[in-house]
GROMACS .gro file of C-alpha atoms in nm:
model
  414
    1MET     CA    1   1.990   7.296   6.958
    2LEU     CA    2   2.314   7.104   6.907
    3GLY     CA    3   2.119   6.780   6.939
    4ARG     CA    4   1.867   6.903   6.680
    5LEU     CA    5   2.148   7.000   6.439
    6SER     CA    6   2.310   6.658   6.467
    7HIS     CA    7   1.970   6.494   6.421
    8HIS     CA    8   1.908   6.693   6.102
    9ALA     CA    9   2.249   6.600   5.960
   10ALA     CA   10   2.211   6.233   6.041
   11ASN     CA   11   1.881   6.224   5.855
   12GLY     CA   12   2.011   6.390   5.541
   13ARG     CA   13   1.827   6.724   5.583
   14GLU     CA   14   1.954   7.012   5.371
   15LEU     CA   15   2.062   7.213   5.674
   16THR     CA   16   2.385   7.032   5.767
   17THR     CA   17   2.598   7.127   6.063
   18VAL     CA   18   2.879   7.250   5.839
   19ALA     CA   19   2.652   7.467   5.627
   20PHE     CA   20   2.492   7.615   5.939
   21LEU     CA   21   2.824   7.702   6.096
   22GLU     CA   22   2.945   7.859   5.773
   23SER     CA   23   2.634   8.076   5.763
   24MET     CA   24   2.714   8.196   6.115
   25HIS     CA   25   3.074   8.291   6.013
   26TRP     CA   26   3.252   8.073   6.266
   27PHE     CA   27   3.545   8.028   6.031
   28ASP     CA   28   3.675   8.384   6.014
   29GLY     CA   29   3.668   8.448   6.391
   30SER     CA   30   3.402   8.718   6.359
   31CYS     CA   31   3.027   8.748   6.404
   32SER     CA   32   3.003   9.056   6.188
   33PRO     CA   33   2.742   9.009   5.912
   34SER     CA   34   2.859   9.019   5.552
   35LYS     CA   35   2.734   9.276   5.309
   36GLY     CA   36   2.377   9.207   5.210
   37GLN     CA   37   2.301   8.986   5.510
   38MET     CA   38   2.045   9.062   5.774
   39THR     CA   39   2.172   9.263   6.068
   40GLY     CA   40   2.066   9.181   6.417
   41ALA     CA   41   2.165   8.812   6.394
   42THR     CA   42   2.438   8.867   6.652
   43SER     CA   43   2.210   9.035   6.897
   44ALA     CA   44   1.960   8.754   6.866
   45SER     CA   45   2.216   8.480   6.911
   46PRO     CA   46   2.262   8.496   7.291
   47GLY     CA   47   1.895   8.424   7.339
   48ILE     CA   48   1.896   8.135   7.093
   49PHE     CA   49   2.236   7.985   7.176
   50PRO     CA   50   2.314   8.103   7.531
   51ASN     CA   51   2.618   7.876   7.562
   52MET     CA   52   2.748   7.901   7.208
   53PHE     CA   53   2.827   8.271   7.164
   54PRO     CA   54   3.017   8.500   7.404
   55SER     CA   55   2.843   8.797   7.557
   56THR     CA   56   3.161   9.003   7.561
   57PRO     CA   57   3.290   9.137   7.225
   58GLY     CA   58   3.627   9.002   7.116
   59GLN     CA   59   3.594   8.667   7.290
   60LEU     CA   60   3.475   8.471   6.984
   61SER     CA   61   3.825   8.447   6.830
   62ALA     CA   62   3.940   8.256   7.136
   63LEU     CA   63   3.674   7.990   7.094
   64SER     CA   64   3.807   7.641   7.020
   65LEU     CA   65   3.717   7.483   6.689
   66MET     CA   66   3.651   7.154   6.868
   67PRO     CA   67   3.269   7.196   6.865
   68TYR     CA   68   3.284   7.239   6.484
   69GLN     CA   69   3.514   6.941   6.441
   70ALA     CA   70   3.301   6.724   6.665
   71MET     CA   71   2.980   6.812   6.482
   72THR     CA   72   3.149   6.761   6.143
   73GLN     CA   73   3.265   6.416   6.252
   74GLN     CA   74   2.912   6.333   6.364
   75ALA     CA   75   2.764   6.458   6.035
   76THR     CA   76   2.998   6.238   5.827
   77ARG     CA   77   3.007   5.938   6.057
   78HIS     CA   78   2.749   5.733   5.866
   79ALA     CA   79   2.971   5.758   5.557
   80ARG     CA   80   3.295   5.685   5.745
   81ARG     CA   81   3.182   5.358   5.905
   82VAL     CA   82   3.183   5.009   5.754
   83TYR     CA   83   3.007   4.699   5.878
   84VAL     CA   84   3.231   4.391   5.917
   85GLY     CA   85   3.043   4.063   5.961
   86GLY     CA   86   3.146   3.702   6.017
   87LEU     CA   87   3.415   3.771   6.278
   88SER     CA   88   3.576   3.488   6.470
   89PRO     CA   89   3.501   3.451   6.844
   90THR     CA   90   3.857   3.559   6.926
   91ALA     CA   91   3.832   3.893   6.748
   92ASN     CA   92   3.854   4.208   6.961
   93GLU     CA   93   3.867   4.583   6.901
   94GLN     CA   94   4.247   4.592   6.896
   95SER     CA   95   4.291   4.301   6.654
   96VAL     CA   96   4.025   4.433   6.415
   97ALA     CA   97   4.174   4.784   6.416
   98ALA     CA   98   4.528   4.654   6.366
   99PHE     CA   99   4.417   4.427   6.080
  100PHE     CA  100   4.229   4.696   5.888
  101ASN     CA  101   4.507   4.949   5.945
  102GLN     CA  102   4.751   4.700   5.797
  103VAL     CA  103   4.548   4.598   5.492
  104MET     CA  104   4.439   4.954   5.414
  105ALA     CA  105   4.804   5.058   5.405
  106ALA     CA  106   4.894   4.751   5.196
  107ILE     CA  107   4.638   4.822   4.923
  108GLY     CA  108   4.714   5.194   4.911
  109GLY     CA  109   4.377   5.284   5.058
  110ASN     CA  110   4.502   5.549   5.302
  111THR     CA  111   4.422   5.881   5.137
  112ALA     CA  112   4.393   6.112   5.439
  113GLY     CA  113   4.769   6.133   5.492
  114PRO     CA  114   5.014   5.939   5.708
  115GLY     CA  115   4.894   5.741   6.008
  116ASP     CA  116   4.627   5.480   6.070
  117ALA     CA  117   4.298   5.480   5.880
  118VAL     CA  118   4.091   5.337   6.167
  119VAL     CA  119   3.980   5.575   6.443
  120ASN     CA  120   3.733   5.355   6.629
  121VAL     CA  121   3.599   4.997   6.643
  122TYR     CA  122   3.280   4.871   6.806
  123ILE     CA  123   3.227   4.493   6.829
  124ASN     CA  124   2.908   4.303   6.901
  125HIS     CA  125   3.061   3.982   7.036
  126GLU     CA  126   2.727   3.803   7.057
  127LYS     CA  127   2.649   3.847   6.687
  128MET     CA  128   3.012   3.848   6.570
  129PHE     CA  129   3.014   4.176   6.381
  130ALA     CA  130   3.186   4.511   6.414
  131PHE     CA  131   3.152   4.870   6.302
  132VAL     CA  132   3.489   5.005   6.191
  133GLU     CA  133   3.507   5.383   6.176
  134MET     CA  134   3.758   5.535   5.934
  135ARG     CA  135   3.902   5.884   5.957
  136SER     CA  136   3.769   5.991   5.615
  137VAL     CA  137   3.478   5.917   5.382
  138GLU     CA  138   3.714   5.822   5.098
  139GLU     CA  139   3.900   5.568   5.313
  140ALA     CA  140   3.570   5.409   5.416
  141SER     CA  141   3.479   5.373   5.049
  142ASN     CA  142   3.818   5.214   4.978
  143ALA     CA  143   3.757   4.967   5.261
  144MET     CA  144   3.449   4.841   5.078
  145ALA     CA  145   3.684   4.671   4.831
  146LEU     CA  146   3.798   4.438   5.113
  147ASP     CA  147   3.476   4.234   5.111
  148GLY     CA  148   3.569   3.866   5.145
  149ILE     CA  149   3.917   3.926   5.286
  150ILE     CA  150   4.051   3.657   5.519
  151PHE     CA  151   4.070   3.765   5.882
  152GLU     CA  152   4.184   3.514   6.147
  153GLY     CA  153   4.139   3.225   5.905
  154ALA     CA  154   3.793   3.306   5.767
  155PRO     CA  155   3.646   3.548   5.510
  156VAL     CA  156   3.456   3.847   5.647
  157LYS     CA  157   3.180   4.057   5.496
  158VAL     CA  158   3.250   4.428   5.451
  159ARG     CA  159   2.933   4.629   5.393
  160ARG     CA  160   2.781   4.972   5.444
  161PRO     CA  161   2.595   5.013   5.777
  162THR     CA  162   2.217   5.039   5.774
  163ASP     CA  163   2.226   5.411   5.857
  164TYR     CA  164   2.433   5.486   5.544
  165ASN     CA  165   2.268   5.761   5.341
  166PRO     CA  166   2.389   5.734   4.977
  167ALA     CA  167   2.246   6.069   4.868
  168LEU     CA  168   2.408   6.260   5.153
  169ALA     CA  169   2.729   6.058   5.135
  170ALA     CA  170   2.772   6.151   4.769
  171THR     CA  171   2.819   6.515   4.876
  172LEU     CA  172   3.086   6.422   5.131
  173GLY     CA  173   3.335   6.225   4.921
  174PRO     CA  174   3.383   5.928   4.685
  175SER     CA  175   3.123   5.655   4.737
  176GLN     CA  176   3.309   5.385   4.541
  177PRO     CA  177   3.653   5.232   4.606
  178ASN     CA  178   3.947   5.369   4.412
  179PRO     CA  179   3.984   5.144   4.103
  180ASN     CA  180   4.364   5.155   4.136
  181LEU     CA  181   4.379   4.986   4.478
  182ASN     CA  182   4.641   4.709   4.498
  183LEU     CA  183   4.401   4.437   4.613
  184ALA     CA  184   4.639   4.161   4.504
  185ALA     CA  185   4.868   4.266   4.790
  186VAL     CA  186   4.618   4.118   5.036
  187GLY     CA  187   4.517   3.814   4.833
  188LEU     CA  188   4.211   3.964   4.663
  189THR     CA  189   4.163   3.963   4.288
  190PRO     CA  190   4.031   4.288   4.138
  191GLY     CA  191   3.718   4.221   3.936
  192SER     CA  192   3.713   3.853   4.026
  193GLY     CA  193   3.377   3.885   4.193
  194GLY     CA  194   3.151   3.822   3.892
  195VAL     CA  195   3.035   3.463   3.905
  196LEU     CA  196   3.192   3.423   4.248
  197GLU     CA  197   2.954   3.660   4.422
  198GLY     CA  198   2.635   3.590   4.612
  199PRO     CA  199   2.522   3.392   4.916
  200ASP     CA  200   2.618   3.056   4.762
  201ARG     CA  201   2.986   3.140   4.723
  202ILE     CA  202   3.198   2.881   4.907
  203PHE     CA  203   3.522   2.943   5.095
  204VAL     CA  204   3.773   2.655   5.089
  205GLY     CA  205   4.058   2.700   5.339
  206GLY     CA  206   4.343   2.489   5.470
  207ILE     CA  207   4.447   2.370   5.124
  208PRO     CA  208   4.788   2.196   5.131
  209HIS     CA  209   5.043   2.372   4.911
  210PHE     CA  210   5.127   2.048   4.731
  211LEU     CA  211   4.767   2.007   4.610
  212THR     CA  212   4.744   2.132   4.252
  213GLU     CA  213   4.461   2.348   4.122
  214GLU     CA  214   4.348   2.056   3.907
  215LYS     CA  215   4.323   1.825   4.210
  216ILE     CA  216   4.129   2.083   4.413
  217ARG     CA  217   3.876   2.124   4.133
  218GLU     CA  218   3.853   1.747   4.099
  219LEU     CA  219   3.767   1.716   4.468
  220LEU     CA  220   3.506   1.994   4.455
  221GLU     CA  221   3.347   1.865   4.133
  222MET     CA  222   3.256   1.537   4.302
  223PHE     CA  223   2.934   1.721   4.388
  224GLY     CA  224   2.871   1.875   4.048
  225PRO     CA  225   3.021   2.112   3.790
  226LEU     CA  226   3.150   2.449   3.907
  227ARG     CA  227   3.026   2.779   3.773
  228GLY     CA  228   3.336   2.956   3.901
  229PHE     CA  229   3.658   2.875   4.085
  230ASN     CA  230   3.942   3.096   4.210
  231LEU     CA  231   4.252   2.959   4.383
  232VAL     CA  232   4.412   3.260   4.555
  233LYS     CA  233   4.783   3.283   4.475
  234ASP     CA  234   5.076   3.492   4.591
  235ARG     CA  235   5.132   3.765   4.333
  236GLU     CA  236   5.510   3.748   4.373
  237THR     CA  237   5.567   3.372   4.352
  238GLY     CA  238   5.247   3.252   4.190
  239ASN     CA  239   5.216   2.984   4.460
  240SER     CA  240   4.887   2.895   4.627
  241LYS     CA  241   4.808   3.089   4.946
  242GLY     CA  242   4.616   2.791   5.081
  243TYR     CA  243   4.257   2.899   5.017
  244ALA     CA  244   4.010   2.931   4.731
  245PHE     CA  245   3.655   3.034   4.645
  246CYS     CA  246   3.405   2.852   4.427
  247ILE     CA  247   3.038   2.839   4.335
  248TYR     CA  248   2.842   2.547   4.190
  249GLN     CA  249   2.624   2.555   3.882
  250ASP     CA  250   2.356   2.375   4.083
  251LEU     CA  251   2.321   2.589   4.394
  252ALA     CA  252   2.126   2.314   4.570
  253VAL     CA  253   2.447   2.118   4.634
  254THR     CA  254   2.618   2.405   4.816
  255ASP     CA  255   2.531   2.293   5.169
  256ILE     CA  256   2.590   1.928   5.084
  257ALA     CA  257   2.943   1.996   4.957
  258CYS     CA  258   3.023   2.212   5.261
  259ALA     CA  259   2.899   1.952   5.508
  260ALA     CA  260   3.079   1.666   5.335
  261LEU     CA  261   3.415   1.834   5.272
  262ASN     CA  262   3.454   2.041   5.587
  263GLY     CA  263   3.703   1.889   5.833
  264ILE     CA  264   3.879   1.653   5.592
  265LYS     CA  265   4.247   1.609   5.683
  266MET     CA  266   4.503   1.626   5.404
  267GLY     CA  267   4.857   1.577   5.521
  268ASP     CA  268   4.907   1.816   5.811
  269LYS     CA  269   4.618   2.041   5.700
  270THR     CA  270   4.246   2.033   5.773
  271LEU     CA  271   4.003   2.165   5.513
  272THR     CA  272   3.759   2.441   5.610
  273VAL     CA  273   3.469   2.446   5.365
  274ARG     CA  274   3.170   2.673   5.423
  275ARG     CA  275   2.959   2.946   5.271
  276ALA     CA  276   3.186   3.247   5.237
  277ASN     CA  277   2.930   3.505   5.348
  278GLN     CA  278   2.703   3.317   5.585
  279GLY     CA  279   2.903   3.033   5.740
  280LEU     CA  280   2.790   2.673   5.727
  281THR     CA  281   2.414   2.612   5.737
  282GLN     CA  282   2.240   2.285   5.805
  283PRO     CA  283   2.121   2.083   5.502
  284ARG     CA  284   1.748   2.059   5.447
  285PRO     CA  285   1.571   1.731   5.538
  286GLU     CA  286   1.528   1.629   5.175
  287GLN     CA  287   1.906   1.653   5.131
  288GLU     CA  288   1.995   1.408   5.409
  289ASN     CA  289   2.018   1.093   5.192
  290LEU     CA  290   2.222   1.272   4.929
  291LEU     CA  291   2.449   1.408   5.203
  292LEU     CA  292   2.505   1.058   5.341
  293GLN     CA  293   2.606   0.929   4.997
  294ALA     CA  294   2.834   1.227   4.950
  295GLN     CA  295   3.004   1.170   5.284
  296GLN     CA  296   3.068   0.806   5.194
  297GLN     CA  297   3.218   0.911   4.864
  298VAL     CA  298   3.434   1.171   5.033
  299ALA     CA  299   3.552   0.911   5.285
  300LEU     CA  300   3.688   0.703   4.997
  301GLN     CA  301   3.850   1.010   4.842
  302LYS     CA  302   3.996   1.101   5.181
  303LEU     CA  303   4.148   0.754   5.210
  304ALA     CA  304   4.302   0.790   4.867
  305PHE     CA  305   4.459   1.123   4.963
  306GLN     CA  306   4.592   0.982   5.288
  307MET     CA  307   4.748   0.686   5.107
  308ALA     CA  308   4.911   0.910   4.848
  309PRO     CA  309   5.270   1.002   4.940
  310LEU     CA  310   5.347   1.361   5.031
  311PRO     CA  311   5.528   1.529   4.742
  312THR     CA  312   5.889   1.643   4.751
  313LYS     CA  313   6.082   1.852   4.502
  314VAL     CA  314   6.264   1.544   4.375
  315VAL     CA  315   6.115   1.283   4.139
  316CYS     CA  316   6.283   0.947   4.095
  317LEU     CA  317   6.222   0.762   3.768
  318LYS     CA  318   6.273   0.387   3.804
  319GLN     CA  319   6.335   0.162   3.505
  320ALA     CA  320   6.404   0.467   3.290
  321VAL     CA  321   6.752   0.359   3.174
  322SER     CA  322   6.957   0.040   3.169
  323GLU     CA  323   7.310   0.000   3.298
  324ASP     CA  324   7.465  -0.070   2.958
  325GLU     CA  325   7.328   0.260   2.820
  326LEU     CA  326   7.533   0.455   3.073
  327THR     CA  327   7.884   0.331   2.998
  328ASN     CA  328   7.938   0.526   2.678
  329ASP     CA  329   8.008   0.895   2.754
  330GLU     CA  330   7.847   1.029   2.440
  331GLU     CA  331   7.536   0.818   2.483
  332PHE     CA  332   7.520   0.917   2.849
  333GLU     CA  333   7.524   1.288   2.763
  334ASP     CA  334   7.242   1.235   2.513
  335ILE     CA  335   7.031   1.061   2.779
  336VAL     CA  336   7.092   1.345   3.027
  337GLU     CA  337   6.989   1.603   2.769
  338ASP     CA  338   6.678   1.405   2.671
  339MET     CA  339   6.572   1.378   3.035
  340ARG     CA  340   6.635   1.747   3.091
  341CYS     CA  341   6.419   1.847   2.794
  342GLU     CA  342   6.141   1.612   2.905
  343GLY     CA  343   6.155   1.727   3.268
  344GLU     CA  344   6.138   2.096   3.180
  345LYS     CA  345   5.791   2.044   3.033
  346TYR     CA  346   5.645   2.022   3.385
  347GLY     CA  347   5.815   2.304   3.574
  348LYS     CA  348   6.140   2.477   3.660
  349LEU     CA  349   6.402   2.204   3.663
  350VAL     CA  350   6.698   2.262   3.894
  351ASN     CA  351   6.906   1.948   3.844
  352VAL     CA  352   6.920   1.613   3.663
  353VAL     CA  353   7.117   1.327   3.822
  354ILE     CA  354   7.167   0.989   3.654
  355PRO     CA  355   7.398   0.757   3.854
  356ARG     CA  356   7.651   0.564   3.640
  357PRO     CA  357   7.842   0.242   3.695
  358GLY     CA  358   8.197   0.264   3.835
  359PRO     CA  359   8.496   0.318   3.602
  360ASN     CA  360   8.561  -0.056   3.591
  361GLY     CA  361   8.197  -0.143   3.528
  362GLU     CA  362   8.117  -0.215   3.892
  363SER     CA  363   7.763  -0.144   4.004
  364SER     CA  364   7.692   0.179   4.193
  365PRO     CA  365   7.393   0.285   4.410
  366GLY     CA  366   7.104   0.420   4.205
  367VAL     CA  367   7.216   0.288   3.868
  368GLY     CA  368   6.911   0.257   3.642
  369LYS     CA  369   6.733   0.552   3.805
  370VAL     CA  370   6.692   0.911   3.693
  371PHE     CA  371   6.651   1.191   3.952
  372LEU     CA  372   6.480   1.518   3.858
  373GLU     CA  373   6.502   1.803   4.110
  374TYR     CA  374   6.248   2.085   4.072
  375ALA     CA  375   6.228   2.435   4.219
  376ASP     CA  376   5.893   2.356   4.384
  377THR     CA  377   5.655   2.070   4.453
  378GLU     CA  378   5.407   2.194   4.196
  379GLY     CA  379   5.656   2.113   3.920
  380SER     CA  380   5.758   1.780   4.073
  381THR     CA  381   5.394   1.676   4.119
  382LYS     CA  382   5.316   1.748   3.756
  383ALA     CA  383   5.628   1.556   3.649
  384ARG     CA  384   5.534   1.252   3.856
  385GLN     CA  385   5.183   1.250   3.716
  386GLY     CA  386   5.303   1.303   3.361
  387MET     CA  387   5.587   1.050   3.355
  388ASN     CA  388   5.452   0.765   3.564
  389GLY     CA  389   5.357   0.476   3.335
  390ARG     CA  390   5.519   0.624   3.024
  391LYS     CA  391   5.762   0.423   2.819
  392PHE     CA  392   6.124   0.521   2.757
  393GLY     CA  393   6.322   0.291   2.530
  394GLY     CA  394   6.049   0.029   2.550
  395LYS     CA  395   6.051   0.026   2.933
  396GLU     CA  396   5.756   0.142   3.145
  397VAL     CA  397   5.871   0.405   3.390
  398VAL     CA  398   5.767   0.418   3.756
  399ALA     CA  399   5.780   0.774   3.893
  400ILE     CA  400   5.792   0.832   4.270
  401PHE     CA  401   5.876   1.119   4.504
  402TYR     CA  402   6.223   1.091   4.656
  403PRO     CA  403   6.334   1.229   4.997
  404GLU     CA  404   6.504   1.564   4.950
  405SER     CA  405   6.746   1.502   5.238
  406LYS     CA  406   6.878   1.178   5.087
  407PHE     CA  407   6.910   1.338   4.745
  408ALA     CA  408   7.104   1.631   4.889
  409GLN     CA  409   7.349   1.388   5.052
  410GLY     CA  410   7.398   1.192   4.730
  411GLU     CA  411   7.222   0.881   4.858
  412TYR     CA  412   7.055   0.726   4.553
  413ASP     CA  413   6.992   0.373   4.675
  414GLY     CA  414   6.652   0.440   4.839
   0.00000   0.00000   0.00000
């Protein structure tokens, strides 16, 4: 009979395990019928449930509630599990459980009290997916907001399992994630799905921190205009977290872009570019020629990136000032202020250094150069791009990145 009860509950029948147990008065420790109920139910029970009810009066109160708890867990299990697809080959039950416990706590998704949200994990290593069982229906619904989260370097799919029964689940708890979850705490953007949803969404990982959002888009748009783009940033600092999502207006170029861009080295990073939800698929035969052209184009772009110097926080402006402009104190202060105002247009400026000739007019290292130190490489990169080739006082400026270690030691002759 227990098996039949569980079967009924799993298939959404009206007679659930909980309702049945309530009708049998298991919760008040007594089998006495309530007023208006049929008598004789107790006498019939030993024949129907020989192992469930005691034959000696007074023994029912000593029964453990574990059978009720176990059947309740079974009845709600379909609504407490989530499917997690796209796992890496190194994933195991412990790492998956630890990860989801951590991110659920980070987003404020634990609603069943203190402790871990995950009670069980089953992994199919051959097909790289897992079923993650939460301790409550509400926590499972909150976990649905984690679709696309990065686990072990790649985005994973978070879905309802195939045995999920929406109609029955609606009677057990919330079926949608709490709208107040702090998804930004784990690098997800609330409501950012929109145009970035669907099977053609692309994950771009391994992005160097010095690469600006503009440059990333420029690289991706070699294959066509983007319908949507989202560079994931740290909510505290606003800096890139090293990965992004995009989708092309022409979905036919999705596989071509993935095949051509995946594996490109930029500095000490290697780009990972693939479909976010399905992994990389092979291009169709009719796309082969276009793919070959794209790979050749990317090879040239790759060479350009490799030849470009790695950015530092310090920008050196050559030919920005002449030696005779630096001898007069008042004129020197004006130049410093002008450079400060100009430099602040590109980011948070920490320091401005303009070497001057010696007190007797003797030449000093770095004279004729202007050094702008920024709080981060994003600001210095924008400054280099914005100032290189501009004219100051009729002279064309050359802007380069300068070694931070030499600048810190006051060595300006490099």
